[in-house]
Coordinates of C-alpha atoms in Angstrom, one line a residue:
X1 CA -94.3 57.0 47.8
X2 CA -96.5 56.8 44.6
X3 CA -94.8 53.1 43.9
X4 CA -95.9 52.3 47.6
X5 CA -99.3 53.2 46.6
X6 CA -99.8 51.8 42.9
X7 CA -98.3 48.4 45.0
X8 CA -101.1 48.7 47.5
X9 CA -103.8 49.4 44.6
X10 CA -102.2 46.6 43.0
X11 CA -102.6 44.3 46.0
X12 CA -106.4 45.6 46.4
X13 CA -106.9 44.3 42.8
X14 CA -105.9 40.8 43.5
X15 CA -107.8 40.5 46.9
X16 CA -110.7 37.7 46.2
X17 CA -113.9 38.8 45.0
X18 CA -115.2 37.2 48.4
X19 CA -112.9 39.4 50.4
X20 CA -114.1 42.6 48.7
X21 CA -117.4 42.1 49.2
X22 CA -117.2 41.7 52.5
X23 CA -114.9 45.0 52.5
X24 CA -118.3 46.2 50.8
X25 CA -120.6 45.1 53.1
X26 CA -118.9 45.9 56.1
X27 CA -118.3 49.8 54.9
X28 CA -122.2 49.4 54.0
X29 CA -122.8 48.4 57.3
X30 CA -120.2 50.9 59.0
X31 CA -122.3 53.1 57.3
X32 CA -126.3 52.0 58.5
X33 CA -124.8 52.4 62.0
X34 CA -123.7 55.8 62.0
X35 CA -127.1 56.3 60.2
X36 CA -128.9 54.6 62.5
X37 CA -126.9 56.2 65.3
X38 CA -126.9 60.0 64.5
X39 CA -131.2 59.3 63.8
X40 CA -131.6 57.8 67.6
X41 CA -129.2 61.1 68.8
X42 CA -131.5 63.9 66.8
X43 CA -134.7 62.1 67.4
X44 CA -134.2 61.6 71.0
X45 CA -133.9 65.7 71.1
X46 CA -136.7 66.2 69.5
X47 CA -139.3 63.5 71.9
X48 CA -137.5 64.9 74.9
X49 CA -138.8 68.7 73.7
X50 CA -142.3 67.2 73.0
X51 CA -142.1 64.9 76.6
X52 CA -142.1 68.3 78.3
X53 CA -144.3 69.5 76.6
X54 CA -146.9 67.0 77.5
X55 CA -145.8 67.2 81.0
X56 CA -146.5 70.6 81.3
X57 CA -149.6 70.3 79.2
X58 CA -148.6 72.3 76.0
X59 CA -148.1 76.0 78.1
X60 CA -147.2 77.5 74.9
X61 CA -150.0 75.5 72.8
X62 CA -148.5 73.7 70.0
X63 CA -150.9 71.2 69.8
X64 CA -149.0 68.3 71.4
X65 CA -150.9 65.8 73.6
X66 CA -151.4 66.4 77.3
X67 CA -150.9 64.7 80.8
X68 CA -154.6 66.4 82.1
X69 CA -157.1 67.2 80.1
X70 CA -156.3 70.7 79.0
X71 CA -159.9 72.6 78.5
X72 CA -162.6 69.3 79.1
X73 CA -166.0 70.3 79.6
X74 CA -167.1 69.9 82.8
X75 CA -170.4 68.6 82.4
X76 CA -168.6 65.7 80.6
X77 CA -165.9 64.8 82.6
X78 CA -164.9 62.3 84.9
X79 CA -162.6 61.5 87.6
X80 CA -161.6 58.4 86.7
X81 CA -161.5 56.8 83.3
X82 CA -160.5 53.1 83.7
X83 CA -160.5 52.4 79.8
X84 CA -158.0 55.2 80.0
X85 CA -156.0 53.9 82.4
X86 CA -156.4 50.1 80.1
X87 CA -155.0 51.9 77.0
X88 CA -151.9 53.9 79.4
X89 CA -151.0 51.1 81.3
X90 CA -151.0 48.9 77.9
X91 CA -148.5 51.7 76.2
X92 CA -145.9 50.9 79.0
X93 CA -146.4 47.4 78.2
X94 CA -145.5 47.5 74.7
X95 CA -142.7 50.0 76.0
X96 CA -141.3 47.7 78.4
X97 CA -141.0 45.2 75.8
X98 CA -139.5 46.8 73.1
X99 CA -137.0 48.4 75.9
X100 CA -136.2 45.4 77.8
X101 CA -136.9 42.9 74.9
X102 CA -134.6 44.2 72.4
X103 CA -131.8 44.4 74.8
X104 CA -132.1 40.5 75.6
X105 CA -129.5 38.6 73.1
X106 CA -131.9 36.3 71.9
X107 CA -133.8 38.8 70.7
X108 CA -131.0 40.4 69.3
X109 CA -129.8 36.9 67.6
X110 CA -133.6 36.1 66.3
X111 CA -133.5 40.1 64.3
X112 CA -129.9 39.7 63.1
X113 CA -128.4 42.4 64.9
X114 CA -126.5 40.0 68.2
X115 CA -122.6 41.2 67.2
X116 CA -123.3 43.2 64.6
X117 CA -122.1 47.1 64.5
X118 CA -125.8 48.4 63.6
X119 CA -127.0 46.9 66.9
X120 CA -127.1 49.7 69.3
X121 CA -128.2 52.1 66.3
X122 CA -131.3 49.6 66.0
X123 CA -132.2 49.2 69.3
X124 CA -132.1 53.1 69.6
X125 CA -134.6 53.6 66.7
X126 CA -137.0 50.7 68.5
X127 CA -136.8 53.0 71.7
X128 CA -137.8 56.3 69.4
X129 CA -140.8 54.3 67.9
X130 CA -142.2 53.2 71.9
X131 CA -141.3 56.3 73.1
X132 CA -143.0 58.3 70.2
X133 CA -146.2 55.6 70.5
X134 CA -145.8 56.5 74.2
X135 CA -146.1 60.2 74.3
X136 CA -149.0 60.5 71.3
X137 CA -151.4 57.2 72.6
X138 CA -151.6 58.5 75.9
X139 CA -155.1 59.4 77.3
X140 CA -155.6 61.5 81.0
X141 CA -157.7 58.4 83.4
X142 CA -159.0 62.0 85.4
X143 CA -160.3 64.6 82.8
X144 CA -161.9 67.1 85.3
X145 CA -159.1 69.0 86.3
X146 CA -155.5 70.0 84.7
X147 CA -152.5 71.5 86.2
X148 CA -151.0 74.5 85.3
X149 CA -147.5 76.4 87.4
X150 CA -149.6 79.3 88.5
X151 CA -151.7 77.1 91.2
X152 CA -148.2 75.8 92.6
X153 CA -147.6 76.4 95.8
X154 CA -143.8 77.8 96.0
X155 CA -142.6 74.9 97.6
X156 CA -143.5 72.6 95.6
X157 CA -142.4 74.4 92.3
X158 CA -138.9 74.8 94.0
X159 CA -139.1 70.5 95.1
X160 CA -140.2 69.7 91.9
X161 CA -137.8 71.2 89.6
X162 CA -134.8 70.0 91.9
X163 CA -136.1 66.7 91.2
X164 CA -136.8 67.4 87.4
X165 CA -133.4 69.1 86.9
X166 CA -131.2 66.2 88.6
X167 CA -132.8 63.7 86.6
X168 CA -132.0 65.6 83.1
X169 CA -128.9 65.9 84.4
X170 CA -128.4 62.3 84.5
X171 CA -130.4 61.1 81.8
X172 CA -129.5 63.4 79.1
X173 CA -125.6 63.9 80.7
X174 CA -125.2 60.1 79.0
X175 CA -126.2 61.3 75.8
X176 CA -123.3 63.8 75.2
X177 CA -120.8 61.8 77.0
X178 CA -120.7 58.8 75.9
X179 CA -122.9 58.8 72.7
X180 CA -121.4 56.1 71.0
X181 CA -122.5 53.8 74.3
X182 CA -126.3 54.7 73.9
X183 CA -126.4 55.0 70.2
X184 CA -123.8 53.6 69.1
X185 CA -123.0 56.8 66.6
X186 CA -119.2 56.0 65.3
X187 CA -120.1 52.8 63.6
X188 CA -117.6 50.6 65.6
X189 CA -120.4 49.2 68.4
X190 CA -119.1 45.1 68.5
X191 CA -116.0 46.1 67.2
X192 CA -113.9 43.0 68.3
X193 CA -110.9 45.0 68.9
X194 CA -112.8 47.0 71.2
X195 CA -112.3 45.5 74.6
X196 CA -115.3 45.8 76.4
X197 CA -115.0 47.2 80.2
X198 CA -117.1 48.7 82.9
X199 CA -117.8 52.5 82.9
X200 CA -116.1 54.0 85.7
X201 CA -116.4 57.5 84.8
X202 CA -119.3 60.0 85.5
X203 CA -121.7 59.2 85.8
X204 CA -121.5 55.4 86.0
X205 CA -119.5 56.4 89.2
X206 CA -121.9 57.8 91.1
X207 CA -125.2 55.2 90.1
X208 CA -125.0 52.4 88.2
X209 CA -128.3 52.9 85.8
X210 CA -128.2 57.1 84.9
X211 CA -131.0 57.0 82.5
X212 CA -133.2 54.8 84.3
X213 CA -132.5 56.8 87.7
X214 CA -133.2 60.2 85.5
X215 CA -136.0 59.3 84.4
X216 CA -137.3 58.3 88.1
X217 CA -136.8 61.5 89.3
X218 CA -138.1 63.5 86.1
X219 CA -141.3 61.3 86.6
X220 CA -142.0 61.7 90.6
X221 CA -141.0 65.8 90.0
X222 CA -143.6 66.2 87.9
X223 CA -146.3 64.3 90.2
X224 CA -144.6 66.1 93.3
X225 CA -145.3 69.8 90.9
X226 CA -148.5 68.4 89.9
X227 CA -150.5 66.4 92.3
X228 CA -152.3 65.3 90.0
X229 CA -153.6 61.6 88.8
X230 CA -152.4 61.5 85.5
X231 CA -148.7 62.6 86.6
X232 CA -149.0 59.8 89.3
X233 CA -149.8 57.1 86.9
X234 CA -147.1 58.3 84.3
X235 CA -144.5 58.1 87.1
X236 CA -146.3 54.7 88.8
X237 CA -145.8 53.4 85.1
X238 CA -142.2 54.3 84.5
X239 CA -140.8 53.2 88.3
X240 CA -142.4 49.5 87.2
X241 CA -140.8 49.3 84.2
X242 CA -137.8 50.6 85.3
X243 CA -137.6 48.2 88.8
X244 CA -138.6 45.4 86.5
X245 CA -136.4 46.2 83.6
X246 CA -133.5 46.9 85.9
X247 CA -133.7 43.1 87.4
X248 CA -133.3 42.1 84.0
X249 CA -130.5 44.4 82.9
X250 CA -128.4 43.6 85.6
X251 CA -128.8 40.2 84.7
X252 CA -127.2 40.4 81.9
X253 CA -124.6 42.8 83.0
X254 CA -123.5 39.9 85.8
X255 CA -123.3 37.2 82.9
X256 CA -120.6 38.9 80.7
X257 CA -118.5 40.9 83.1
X258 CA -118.9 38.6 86.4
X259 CA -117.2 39.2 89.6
X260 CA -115.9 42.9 88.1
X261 CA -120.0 43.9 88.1
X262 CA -120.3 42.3 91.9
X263 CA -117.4 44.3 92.9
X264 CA -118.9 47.5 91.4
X265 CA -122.5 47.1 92.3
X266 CA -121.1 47.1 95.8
X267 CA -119.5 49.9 95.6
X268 CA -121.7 52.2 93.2
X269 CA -125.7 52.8 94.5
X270 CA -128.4 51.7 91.4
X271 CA -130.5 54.9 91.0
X272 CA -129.5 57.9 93.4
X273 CA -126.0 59.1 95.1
X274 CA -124.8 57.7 97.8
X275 CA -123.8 59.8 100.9
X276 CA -119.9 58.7 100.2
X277 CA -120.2 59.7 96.5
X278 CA -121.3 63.1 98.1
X279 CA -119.0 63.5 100.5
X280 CA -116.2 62.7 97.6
X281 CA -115.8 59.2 97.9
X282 CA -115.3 57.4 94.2
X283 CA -115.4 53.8 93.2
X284 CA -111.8 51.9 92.5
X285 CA -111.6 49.4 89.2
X286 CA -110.4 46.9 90.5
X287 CA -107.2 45.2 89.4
X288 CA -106.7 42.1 87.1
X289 CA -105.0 40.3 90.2
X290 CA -108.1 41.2 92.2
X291 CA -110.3 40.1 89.8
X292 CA -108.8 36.5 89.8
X293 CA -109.0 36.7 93.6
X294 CA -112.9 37.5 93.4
X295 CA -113.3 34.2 90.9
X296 CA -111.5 31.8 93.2

């Protein structure tokens, strides 16, 4: 056993200089990703915490931002703000861009990242910087009035935090499941020996876009609890991203996996259940031979 070992040291020692530097560079880099990675995974904890927060304009007052205008006075306010609205609406701009951009390759190609294992742990620390500019630059458009739980009518509490708990559910259900796929925390994202394959487990199995779809129904719960302007602009603002970012998305998804996505997207709804996936219907991978069928 020891001569084994002194052989493979010995055998490390005359690799080319080129070779181990590359070693070097690609534990370096092995390393920035799980950085990277485990950074996105924390952070995204954290913002989540403060997103509620603001939803539920700061109940227990830690000083974050707010949906309404918590305490305006109202000999000053107004019921609709439209440089406000300029500066919200502009926020989900730069959001949409940094979310849908950064997933396009060329973008990906033109920062360095197209291939490389550190991409998915930069692209998550681009999403904590428009999420974080998201949640702090926002401004209530209506400043006359704010929401609080104790003027909701049961019914609505009861609607609301259905909607709110489903779409945690989904959204955040991604993050402790499959972790390396959103963050890309192990270091191996673009490993080439990784074959890369459609997600057929939950809860790719029940919609085909969790996060997007979580995030949906978190937004509309909170204008359903609220009725108020500010929550309905929020959740106006995310559902356009996320229709338009979705087109985009599931363009890419239908150039690198083909007929396989078709076959899925047929089976498996984009943003809520389906009324087979309820009633315990699941979608089948298809096999290789019916792939080849599907491409003929």
């Amino acid at each position: 056993t020891h001569w084994r070992i002194l052989k493979e040291v010995a055998a490390h020692g005359r690799q080319p200089r080129s070779s181990r530097a590359a070693d070097g560079m690609n534990r370096r880099s092995t390393t920035l990703s799980v950085a990277l990675g485990t950074f996105g995974f924390v952070a995204s904890h954290v913002l989540a915490a403060l997103q509620i927060l603001q939803l539920t304009n700061d109940p227990l007052g830690v000083g974050m931002t707010t949906m309404d205008a918590v305490g305006a006075d109202p000999m000053k306010c107004t019921n609709f703000d439209a440089g406000a609205m300029v500066r919200d609406v502009a926020i989900f701009v730069i959001w949409g861009l940094q979310h849908s951009g950064m997933a396009r390759p060329i973008v990906k190609e033109w920062i360095g990242t197209l291939g490389s294992v550190e991409e998915r742990g930069v692209y998550a620390c681009g999403a904590i910087a428009a999420w974080g500019l998201l949640l702090f630059a926002w401004q209530p458009v209506q400043t006359c009035t704010a929401w609080h739980v104790r003027r909701t009518p049961v019914y609505r509490i009861l609607a609301g935090l259905a909607m709110v708990a489903w779409g945690l559910t989904t959204s955040l259900g991604i993050m402790y499941l499959l972790p390396d796929h959103v963050y890309g925390v192990k270091g191996d994202y673009n490993d080439p020996s990784r074959e890369k394959k459609l997600i057929y487990r939950w809860p790719y199995n029940m919609i085909r876009h969790p996060a997007s779809g979580g995030w949906l129904f978190i937004a509309w719960g909170f204008a359903v609890l609220s009725m108020s302007l500010n929550h309905a602009l929020w959740a106006t603002g995310w559902t356009a991203y996320i229709l338009l970012g979705t087109i985009l998305e599931e363009q890419g998804l239908r150039a690198e996996f083909g007929p396989a996505y078709d076959h899925y997207s047929r089976q498996v709804p984009a943003f809520c259940p389906s009324l087979g996936y309820i009633a315990g219907q699941r979608p089948v991978q298809p096999t290789k031979r019916e792939l080849a069928s599907f491409s003929r």
